[in-house]
Amino acid sequence: MEGMELAPKVKNTYQAVIELMMEGADLNSLTVAEITARAGIGKGTAYEYFSNKEEMIAGALFYEVESSCRDLCMRIKQQESLYEKVNLILVDMEKHITKTNCFLRAVQILMDNSAISSKLHEMIREKKTSEILIMDMIGMIIEDEIPDSYNMPKEKRSYLTMMILSKIVCFAMYLFSVKEEVTSDSSIMRELICKNTCHEIDNFKKEE
Amino acid sequence: MEGMELAPKVKNTYQAVIELMMEGADLNSLTVAEITARAGIGKGTAYEYFSNKEEMIAGALFYEVESSCRDLCMRIKQQESLYEKVNLILVDMEKHITKTNCFLRAVQILMDNSAISSKLHEMIREKKTSEILIMDMIGMIIEDEIPDSYNMPKEKRSYLTMMILSKIVCFAMYLFSVKEEVTSDSSIMRELICKNTCHEIDNFKKEE
Amino acid sequence: MEGMELAPKVKNTYQAVIELMMEGADLNSLTVAEITARAGIGKGTAYEYFSNKEEMIAGALFYEVESSCRDLCMRIKQQESLYEKVNLILVDMEKHITKTNCFLRAVQILMDNSAISSKLHEMIREKKTSEILIMDMIGMIIEDEIPDSYNMPKEKRSYLTMMILSKIVCFAMYLFSVKEEVTSDSSIMRELICKNTCHEIDNFKKEE
Amino acid sequence: MEGMELAPKVKNTYQAVIELMMEGADLNSLTVAEITARAGIGKGTAYEYFSNKEEMIAGALFYEVESSCRDLCMRIKQQESLYEKVNLILVDMEKHITKTNCFLRAVQILMDNSAISSKLHEMIREKKTSEILIMDMIGMIIEDEIPDSYNMPKEKRSYLTMMILSKIVCFAMYLFSVKEEVTSDSSIMRELICKNTCHEIDNFKKEE
DNA sequence: TATGAATGAGAATTCATTCAT
DNA sequence: AATGAATGAATTCTCATTCAT
């Protein structure tokens, strides 16, 4: 059952990983000792629930991204326009900087060749979720704008997806790069991105 | 001096790192023993030229990206249109998948919190190069299209830079994701990205 | 009381140890988790009956060897000749390869310095049984052949005992070494050993 | 080359294992920390010469037994009678209680199912030495007494080998069992065993 | 200058034992 | 009485770095 709750120790472990990550820890150098100390459980206990360190970290990342995405998807479905949808994603990222970071880290990890990466790929494969649900979410948005998008040539669909993804990554990178500057007003950037996404989709439709 | 040649042992070390990375090694788990063995030098010798492992890896990444960028910049200056410029970047990425990987890895490393990351950030700061020159290159392209762009509001400049960067990242991610599919024809994707970049810049100019 | 039955959980535990040993497990690396899982009882339950792991393993070994020996002793008493007695022991070892193994393992454990060894020695001391009853059995056989053997010089008695024990060990080692060869016919070996034991005892008597 | 010297750190490690064993340590519970501390080398250093703990312990055992056997074999060849040969073996065992223990432990380890056992078996297989040379030595002794013994039926040869081995094991066990008693005079036992071995060989020859 | 043998701090993982239920 | 989740001490092994040659 989807709604099945995580065992409390598992939840604590995931939380610990996310917290440590938010405090600036490098996921690749996280130690089991650190994680379990933060989770408030014994080192041995973690091994009752996970079979190795990679499973703890990849699991935390997967769980966090998956549940944020699930939640975000619901809310996107209630938005009318493309602009509002994209805006919702960006606002959400900004509000939950934690999640933003998680998302960025997950993308990052998916592209390096670490042991955590293998584990995460494996989880995605097993759960038959397309890469961390994000792609599903984008696919859904595209379908709303361009009905019948599933019959487009593969390359074109691919382009649209990548285009929207790149906007999101772009905003995430922006947030990441201005993290320390208190003065910056991200609303201008957000607006530019949303408007621009709509333009691109329009252009695309016109050309077809 | 810019043209100063690298000491041969340093060059070997950098090359070794790049080769190992290309063969699929995770940069975070590379060992000094592996690097020096591949470089054909003694473990102790490496410490005559570098003060720690991070310096070897970050140095290799920095050097590789910097020299590819320098080369690419020259060639971009000779292109007339924005379309051609963007296309040149993408073609280059595809041709030198090595460099693409280096670029992706560098971006990636810049965003995690590993020791290598700190070193790389430090190098960028010291050399006063904006993030691995890529940003400089993009800045140059923008200036060509929108003269006087240096006087635009910070947020707008930022947007344009991010927008172009996101296109490049987008293509890199695309290449990465189709790496194994032999059949895929990337020229369609490349064309779409180039055309689209031009559109966006046009729209931006119109709105001003 | 001798006839007192073992508590069922104790019996299960002993059986589990013996089974695992027969399946090729190294007694020194057996874990409590393995033993209790096989015994079908909870890990905590085992500690209601034993005070530590060594007690479980040494106990199993002791119990198994003791009960086989007790049984064997009865049957030896009914044999007339020395030849038949020795033959009975060897035939029994071969029939119950399990017990042979137990016997060999017990001898083995008695001679290493592991924690299990200490425990087993302690048990033997406490129960005032000479080394796992085997020695008692051999002493009995000698007494039958050489009445008054208890008054012989210690060294001579010791020699006779060791001589017979060494024949048994010799056969056990033989069985162990041909374990995998299907073709081997052990009856020749058995016959040789029995005949030879009789010879030796005869010689000994003549010399006195 | 047979005479090739062991690297000094390897020698120290072997010596450390043997010393610890002689001081009563259980080979299965020896730790790398203990071994290297005793050997006077760093923990990491051991791993430059051995690939795991088992290799250290099995190697020590193998080396010790092999070199004692080699030495003993030379001296046996110079003895005239069977009695003297067997006596030499027993005297040697008693004089070098270390070696006796090594021999017993090696036989013991060969019969349990520990990781050390596997390693030792593997070493024996690789070096193509029959089980630690002991069997070769016994074979040699038999051949001297019963020329043409190599053409005897397998079972009979097997019997003779086992018979002599069991005498040796018998004496080893005797020494082990009286270890603590100061008063005991082992010469009687030794004499009995030697005489008896000669008798058995004689009987065997007569029966043929 | 170049080397690689030596090192020990530190990491992951295991498992006997306890104790609250 | 029976349990098994929780634990942390202890173990093996790795690897960046040093330093004598």
Tab-separated table of N, CA and C in Angstrom, chain A residues 11 78 103 145 160 192 195 206:
chain	number	residue	atom	x	y	z
A	11	LYS	N	12.430	6.317	9.400
A	11	LYS	CA	12.103	7.723	9.223
A	11	LYS	C	13.187	8.601	9.854
A	78	GLN	N	-4.302	21.174	-9.995
A	78	GLN	CA	-5.356	22.148	-9.715
A	78	GLN	C	-5.116	23.504	-10.370
A	103	PHE	N	16.444	17.831	-4.532
A	103	PHE	CA	16.263	17.598	-5.945
A	103	PHE	C	17.590	17.735	-6.695
A	145	GLU	N	-0.845	20.878	-22.238
A	145	GLU	CA	-0.709	21.973	-23.207
A	145	GLU	C	-0.862	21.476	-24.635
A	160	LEU	N	10.967	18.894	-25.593
A	160	LEU	CA	10.057	19.645	-24.724
A	160	LEU	C	10.327	19.341	-23.256
A	192	LEU	N	10.424	35.842	-15.024
A	192	LEU	CA	11.067	35.716	-16.340
A	192	LEU	C	11.007	34.269	-16.826
A	195	LYS	N	7.282	33.219	-17.730
A	195	LYS	CA	6.840	33.846	-18.971
A	195	LYS	C	7.518	33.167	-20.156
A	206	LYS	N	2.933	26.809	-32.504
A	206	LYS	CA	2.771	27.515	-33.780
A	206	LYS	C	3.503	26.801	-34.916
